[in-house]
Short mmCIF file of C-alpha atoms and ligand atoms in Angstrom, two decimals:
data_model
loop_
_atom_site.label_atom_id
_atom_site.label_comp_id
_atom_site.label_asym_id
_atom_site.label_seq_id
_atom_site.Cartn_x
_atom_site.Cartn_y
_atom_site.Cartn_z
CA UNK A 1 59.67 63.45 140.64
CA UNK A 2 57.31 59.71 140.66
CA UNK A 3 55.89 58.68 137.52
CA UNK A 4 52.58 60.49 137.04
CA UNK A 5 55.34 63.10 136.96
CA UNK A 6 57.90 62.53 134.85
CA UNK A 7 54.97 61.68 132.22
CA UNK A 8 53.40 64.96 133.12
CA UNK A 9 56.78 67.12 132.55
CA UNK A 10 57.16 64.97 129.21
CA UNK A 11 53.57 65.98 128.61
CA UNK A 12 54.08 70.10 129.64
CA UNK A 13 56.91 69.68 127.35
CA UNK A 14 55.55 68.82 124.19
CA UNK A 15 53.08 71.57 124.38
CA UNK A 16 49.90 69.86 126.17
CA UNK A 17 48.19 71.83 127.93
CA UNK A 18 47.83 69.41 131.11
CA UNK A 19 48.28 71.21 134.76
CA UNK A 20 49.91 69.29 137.67
CA UNK A 21 47.98 69.39 140.89
CA UNK A 22 48.12 71.99 143.78
CA UNK A 23 49.53 70.45 146.70
CA UNK A 24 47.15 71.20 149.86
CA UNK A 25 47.42 74.37 151.76
CA UNK A 26 50.58 73.79 154.36
CA UNK A 27 51.61 76.60 157.04
CA UNK A 28 55.32 77.38 155.90
CA UNK A 29 58.22 79.08 157.33
CA UNK A 30 60.32 81.08 155.72
CA UNK A 31 64.01 80.15 157.81
CA UNK A 32 64.97 83.27 157.41
CA UNK A 33 62.14 85.93 158.11
CA UNK A 34 60.99 83.79 160.34
CA UNK A 35 57.38 84.48 158.58
CA UNK A 36 54.66 82.08 158.32
CA UNK A 37 52.63 81.30 155.74
CA UNK A 38 49.99 79.11 154.17
CA UNK A 39 51.52 77.69 151.55
CA UNK A 40 50.64 75.50 148.17
CA UNK A 41 53.01 74.39 145.72
CA UNK A 42 51.27 74.12 141.94
CA UNK A 43 51.71 72.70 138.52
CA UNK A 44 54.89 71.29 136.32
CA UNK A 45 57.51 74.24 136.82
CA UNK A 46 56.48 73.41 140.70
CA UNK A 47 55.73 77.24 142.15
CA UNK A 48 54.70 78.13 145.17
CA UNK A 49 52.42 80.91 146.57
CA UNK A 50 52.02 81.79 149.75
CA UNK A 51 50.28 84.41 152.07
CA UNK A 52 50.10 85.57 155.23
CA UNK A 53 47.70 88.44 156.99
CA UNK A 54 47.33 89.99 160.19
CA UNK A 55 44.90 88.28 162.79
CA UNK A 56 41.84 89.64 161.86
CA UNK A 57 37.93 88.69 161.39
CA UNK A 58 36.45 91.04 158.52
CA UNK A 59 38.00 92.43 155.23
CA UNK A 60 40.12 94.57 154.37
CA UNK A 61 43.57 93.82 155.39
CA UNK A 62 46.92 94.01 153.74
CA UNK A 63 48.95 90.71 152.87
CA UNK A 64 52.39 89.13 152.43
CA UNK A 65 52.52 87.23 148.80
CA UNK A 66 55.37 85.31 148.21
CA UNK A 67 56.11 83.46 145.42
CA UNK A 68 58.65 81.37 144.65
CA UNK A 69 59.54 80.07 141.32
CA UNK A 70 61.92 78.56 139.45
CA UNK A 71 63.70 80.48 136.41
CA UNK A 72 62.22 78.97 133.32
CA UNK A 73 59.17 80.31 134.71
CA UNK A 74 59.47 84.00 133.21
CA UNK A 75 56.16 85.55 135.29
CA UNK A 76 54.69 84.26 137.19
CA UNK A 77 50.67 85.12 138.23
CA UNK A 78 48.28 85.07 141.03
CA UNK A 79 44.52 85.76 140.40
CA UNK A 80 42.41 86.63 144.43
CA UNK A 81 39.12 85.47 142.67
CA UNK A 82 40.20 82.56 141.60
CA UNK A 83 40.01 83.15 137.80
CA UNK A 84 41.51 85.30 135.09
CA UNK A 85 39.02 87.88 134.25
CA UNK A 86 37.57 90.87 136.48
CA UNK A 87 39.77 89.72 140.10
CA UNK A 88 42.60 91.52 141.34
CA UNK A 89 45.97 89.88 139.33
CA UNK A 90 49.84 89.48 140.99
CA UNK A 91 51.76 89.56 138.19
CA UNK A 92 56.11 88.40 138.96
CA UNK A 93 59.37 87.47 137.49
CA UNK A 94 63.37 88.41 138.06
CA UNK A 95 64.65 91.14 137.03
CA UNK A 96 68.83 90.63 137.32
CA UNK A 97 69.35 89.10 140.50
CA UNK A 98 66.37 90.52 142.57
CA UNK A 99 62.18 90.16 141.53
CA UNK A 100 59.60 93.09 140.00
CA UNK A 101 56.10 92.80 141.40
CA UNK A 102 53.15 94.31 139.13
CA UNK A 103 49.61 95.20 139.74
CA UNK A 104 46.98 93.74 136.98
CA UNK A 105 43.44 93.19 136.04
CA UNK A 106 41.98 91.07 133.43
CA UNK A 107 38.70 92.20 131.57
CA UNK A 108 38.76 89.43 129.19
CA UNK A 109 41.65 86.35 128.04
CA UNK A 110 43.60 89.24 127.54
CA UNK A 111 46.91 91.11 128.10
CA UNK A 112 45.76 91.98 132.26
CA UNK A 113 46.30 95.70 132.35
CA UNK A 114 47.55 97.70 135.18
CA UNK A 115 45.69 98.10 137.87
CA UNK A 116 46.24 100.56 140.59
CA UNK A 117 43.27 99.33 142.92
CA UNK A 118 46.03 97.49 144.73
CA UNK A 119 49.46 98.69 145.28
CA UNK A 120 52.89 96.16 146.11
CA UNK A 121 55.50 97.15 148.45
CA UNK A 122 58.06 94.85 147.80
CA UNK A 123 60.37 93.88 150.52
CA UNK A 124 63.12 91.74 151.85
CA UNK A 125 63.84 88.37 150.19
CA UNK A 126 62.87 89.31 146.73
CA UNK A 127 65.60 87.75 145.15
CA UNK A 128 67.57 86.00 142.55
CA UNK A 129 70.19 82.72 142.18
CA UNK A 130 71.11 80.25 139.81
CA UNK A 131 67.72 78.51 139.95
CA UNK A 132 64.91 79.98 141.30
CA UNK A 133 63.62 83.61 141.58
CA UNK A 134 61.48 84.86 144.74
CA UNK A 135 59.41 87.89 145.25
CA UNK A 136 57.68 88.93 148.76
CA UNK A 137 55.90 91.89 148.70
CA UNK A 138 53.08 93.82 150.79
CA UNK A 139 49.51 94.10 149.09
CA UNK A 140 47.35 97.26 150.15
CA UNK A 141 43.83 96.11 148.85
CA UNK A 142 44.55 92.82 147.38
CA UNK A 143 41.93 91.47 149.84
CA UNK A 144 38.21 93.09 148.38
CA UNK A 145 37.32 94.14 144.64
CA UNK A 146 34.82 95.57 142.93
CA UNK A 147 34.01 94.36 139.61
CA UNK A 148 31.31 93.99 136.75
CA UNK A 149 30.22 97.55 136.66
CA UNK A 150 29.61 97.53 141.11
CA UNK A 151 30.50 93.82 142.57
CA UNK A 152 32.03 93.91 145.60
CA UNK A 153 33.88 90.63 146.14
CA UNK A 154 35.90 90.19 149.02
CA UNK A 155 38.32 87.35 150.72
CA UNK A 156 37.20 85.92 154.20
CA UNK A 157 39.79 85.70 156.47
CA UNK A 158 37.89 83.16 158.46
CA UNK A 159 38.05 80.52 155.17
CA UNK A 160 39.97 77.32 155.61
CA UNK A 161 39.83 77.20 152.18
CA UNK A 162 39.70 80.30 149.56
CA UNK A 163 39.94 79.44 146.03
CA UNK A 164 42.24 81.17 144.31
CA UNK A 165 44.06 80.90 140.41
CA UNK A 166 47.77 80.70 138.48
CA UNK A 167 49.42 81.07 135.76
CA UNK A 168 52.82 80.85 134.44
CA UNK A 169 54.82 81.42 131.23
CA UNK A 170 57.77 80.63 129.71
CA UNK A 171 58.12 84.00 127.45
CA UNK A 172 59.98 86.73 129.14
CA UNK A 173 58.74 89.46 129.62
CA UNK A 174 59.33 92.98 127.48
CA UNK A 175 61.54 95.38 129.92
CA UNK A 176 61.69 93.12 133.11
CA UNK A 177 62.84 96.37 135.15
CA UNK A 178 58.71 97.62 134.45
CA UNK A 179 56.34 96.96 136.39
CA UNK A 180 53.93 98.28 133.54
CA UNK A 181 55.74 95.45 130.79
CA UNK A 182 54.28 94.38 127.97
CA UNK A 183 53.88 90.49 128.39
CA UNK A 184 52.68 86.71 126.64
CA UNK A 185 50.50 84.23 127.51
CA UNK A 186 51.02 81.73 130.04
CA UNK A 187 51.85 78.20 128.80
CA UNK A 188 50.28 76.80 132.78
CA UNK A 189 47.09 77.84 134.92
CA UNK A 190 44.93 76.23 137.16
CA UNK A 191 43.54 76.60 140.56
CA UNK A 192 44.36 75.85 144.15
CA UNK A 193 43.03 76.35 147.57
CA UNK A 194 45.17 78.23 150.61
CA UNK A 195 43.98 78.33 154.13
CA UNK A 196 43.40 81.63 155.04
CA UNK A 197 42.08 81.95 158.64
CA UNK A 198 45.72 79.49 158.77
CA UNK A 199 47.89 82.49 157.27
CA UNK A 200 47.01 84.65 160.40
CA UNK A 201 49.33 86.31 162.04
CA UNK A 202 49.21 88.16 165.83
CA UNK A 203 53.28 89.12 164.46
CA UNK A 204 51.85 90.60 161.23
CA UNK A 205 53.07 94.21 162.33
CA UNK A 206 56.38 93.21 163.20
CA UNK A 207 57.40 90.94 160.04
CA UNK A 208 56.90 93.52 158.29
CA UNK A 209 58.96 96.43 160.41
CA UNK A 210 61.63 93.32 159.68
CA UNK A 211 60.95 93.09 156.38
CA UNK A 212 60.62 96.60 154.77
CA UNK A 213 63.47 97.37 152.44
C1 LIG B 301 49.47 88.07 128.65
C2 LIG B 301 48.94 87.68 129.05
C3 LIG B 301 47.74 86.49 129.12
C4 LIG B 301 46.99 85.83 128.55
C5 LIG B 301 47.06 86.60 127.00
C6 LIG B 301 45.87 85.58 128.65
C7 LIG B 301 45.31 84.74 128.23
C8 LIG B 301 43.82 83.39 128.14
C9 LIG B 301 43.70 82.86 126.98
C10 LIG B 301 42.99 83.41 125.97
C11 LIG B 301 42.80 81.88 128.36
C12 LIG B 301 41.48 80.96 127.90
C13 LIG B 301 42.31 79.59 126.85
C14 LIG B 301 42.80 78.91 128.06
O1 LIG B 301 42.55 78.19 129.14
O2 LIG B 301 44.23 78.62 127.93
C15 LIG B 301 43.36 82.38 129.51
C16 LIG B 301 42.71 81.81 130.47
C17 LIG B 301 42.91 81.36 132.16
N1 LIG B 301 44.31 82.37 132.38
FE1 LIG B 301 45.30 83.85 131.29
N2 LIG B 301 46.08 84.80 130.04
C18 LIG B 301 47.22 86.12 130.44
C19 LIG B 301 47.54 86.35 131.74
C20 LIG B 301 47.11 85.46 132.64
C21 LIG B 301 47.59 85.86 134.16
C22 LIG B 301 47.91 86.81 135.11
C23 LIG B 301 46.82 84.86 135.40
C24 LIG B 301 47.01 84.87 135.93
C25 LIG B 301 46.19 83.63 137.84
C26 LIG B 301 45.74 84.25 134.16
C27 LIG B 301 45.21 83.06 134.27
C28 LIG B 301 44.56 82.33 133.54
C29 LIG B 301 43.42 81.53 134.34
C30 LIG B 301 43.29 81.05 135.85
C31 LIG B 301 42.90 81.08 132.80
C32 LIG B 301 41.87 79.83 132.88
C33 LIG B 301 40.17 80.42 132.51
C34 LIG B 301 40.02 81.57 133.51
O3 LIG B 301 40.05 81.88 135.06
O4 LIG B 301 39.14 82.62 132.54
N3 LIG B 301 46.42 84.72 132.74
N4 LIG B 301 44.08 82.96 129.63
C1 LIG B 302 73.03 92.44 142.81
O1 LIG B 302 74.14 92.94 141.26
C2 LIG B 302 74.17 94.36 141.50
C3 LIG B 302 73.90 95.24 140.34
O2 LIG B 302 74.28 94.33 139.42
C4 LIG B 302 75.56 94.06 142.46
O3 LIG B 302 75.87 95.49 142.18
C5 LIG B 302 74.81 93.55 144.15
O4 LIG B 302 75.69 93.25 144.41
C6 LIG B 302 74.05 92.52 143.40
N1 LIG B 302 73.77 91.46 144.49
C7 LIG B 302 73.94 90.39 145.02
C8 LIG B 302 73.49 89.77 146.52
O5 LIG B 302 74.87 89.32 144.24
C1 LIG B 303 54.92 99.63 139.50
O1 LIG B 303 55.32 100.91 140.68
C2 LIG B 303 55.83 101.81 141.37
C3 LIG B 303 56.43 102.18 142.51
O2 LIG B 303 56.38 101.31 143.05
C4 LIG B 303 54.41 102.09 141.44
O3 LIG B 303 53.62 103.24 142.37
C5 LIG B 303 53.13 101.61 140.95
O4 LIG B 303 52.31 101.58 141.19
C6 LIG B 303 53.57 100.23 139.96
N1 LIG B 303 52.33 99.48 139.16
C7 LIG B 303 52.16 98.88 138.98
C8 LIG B 303 51.23 98.17 137.68
O5 LIG B 303 52.90 97.64 139.56
C1 LIG B 304 67.82 79.23 144.61
O1 LIG B 304 66.24 79.91 145.79
C2 LIG B 304 65.39 78.54 145.87
C3 LIG B 304 64.55 79.34 146.01
O2 LIG B 304 64.81 79.77 147.39
C4 LIG B 304 66.41 77.79 147.32
O3 LIG B 304 65.47 76.59 147.01
C5 LIG B 304 67.96 77.11 145.88
O4 LIG B 304 68.13 76.58 147.47
C6 LIG B 304 68.74 78.48 146.20
N1 LIG B 304 69.64 78.15 145.54
C7 LIG B 304 71.10 78.09 145.70
C8 LIG B 304 72.09 78.10 145.32
O5 LIG B 304 70.99 79.20 146.65
C1 LIG B 305 34.08 91.05 133.40
O1 LIG B 305 33.38 92.87 133.67
C2 LIG B 305 32.55 93.52 132.53
C3 LIG B 305 32.00 94.95 133.11
O2 LIG B 305 33.46 95.71 133.52
C4 LIG B 305 31.58 92.63 132.17
O3 LIG B 305 31.61 93.24 130.70
C5 LIG B 305 32.47 90.84 131.71
O4 LIG B 305 31.39 90.25 131.08
C6 LIG B 305 32.86 90.10 132.85
N1 LIG B 305 33.95 89.49 132.45
C7 LIG B 305 32.98 87.98 132.97
C8 LIG B 305 33.80 87.01 131.81
O5 LIG B 305 33.27 87.90 133.97
C1 LIG B 306 43.67 85.83 166.87
O1 LIG B 306 43.94 86.80 168.37
C2 LIG B 306 42.87 85.76 168.61
C3 LIG B 306 41.55 86.22 169.67
O2 LIG B 306 42.60 87.46 170.56
C4 LIG B 306 43.60 84.50 169.23
O3 LIG B 306 42.36 83.76 170.39
C5 LIG B 306 44.26 83.58 168.50
O4 LIG B 306 44.68 82.80 169.21
C6 LIG B 306 44.93 84.72 167.32
N1 LIG B 306 45.56 83.78 166.70
C7 LIG B 306 46.38 83.63 166.28
C8 LIG B 306 46.51 83.15 164.94
O5 LIG B 306 47.26 84.39 166.13
#
């Protein structure tokens, strides 16, 4: 840790709403699954968010999402539209030696509700160890959504920089086994960008086949 990161960590523990910057999007290949993602690491807790998508030029498409977080993050979330409200949200947390992902949507700055238009399938590599939890999941329905009474937003698979938002909380979720559970507010949130064009792979289907549980 450099002096800036240490200062940031101390301020965060003191309850300041300061957020550490995100690392630039970089290619990350999971040594176990060999899946290559576009990855960024954000925040003081240092949480990594990763996406892999098929080699397409238009929406809609399925995607593989991976989140790796320290156990101090009792939940971590990704908002595909780059803000909390009115877009597709994935929330995830540890559950014993595995992890859980939940499809959510916030209509205000309040607890996000279950969202049935996006569907996640938990894949291999969703494990919790002594220090970290990881969720690896297929999402169907994350690349486009309808909001504000009819507007449609799509993720552009040709874009080298899509804007995403993240948040994380130190407060335990109600029932970690239940993807509909109650949960508490974040202590950190921010935005970051990922190279979605660089997240494309010709091997998406074979990756998926090898990752299905
Ligand atoms: C119980 C759950 C949640 C509650 C009660 C909550 C509440 C709030 C409130 C009150 C704010 C405005 C004040 C502030 O900036 O701190 C806010 C902002 C924000 N929240 Fe949440 N939140 C929740 C979950 C989430 C989740 C799951 C995400 C996922 C990424 C998220 C992302 C954000 C972001 C990015 C902002 C900055 C402003 C914006 O984008 O609207 N929140 N939240
Ligand atoms: C995970 O926990 C379950 C139930 O406690 C146990 O049966 C299983 O062997 C554990 N798996 C690993 C990889 O530790
Ligand atoms: C919870 O998991 C079930 C079973 O996988 C799934 O059908 C449901 O859509 C999920 N709900 C949420 C809110 O993620
Ligand atoms: C726990 O998981 C994290 C994230 O994958 C990894 O960096 C760390 O080395 C793992 N720890 C152990 C003891 O395996
Ligand atoms: C979210 O969408 C609702 C309509 O579905 C709209 O009334 C509200 O103003 C939107 N909120 C924001 C912050 O865009
Ligand atoms: C995607 O497909 C195009 C056209 O077939 C090809 O030129 C490109 O190399 C492929 N990209 C990747 C990452 O597989």
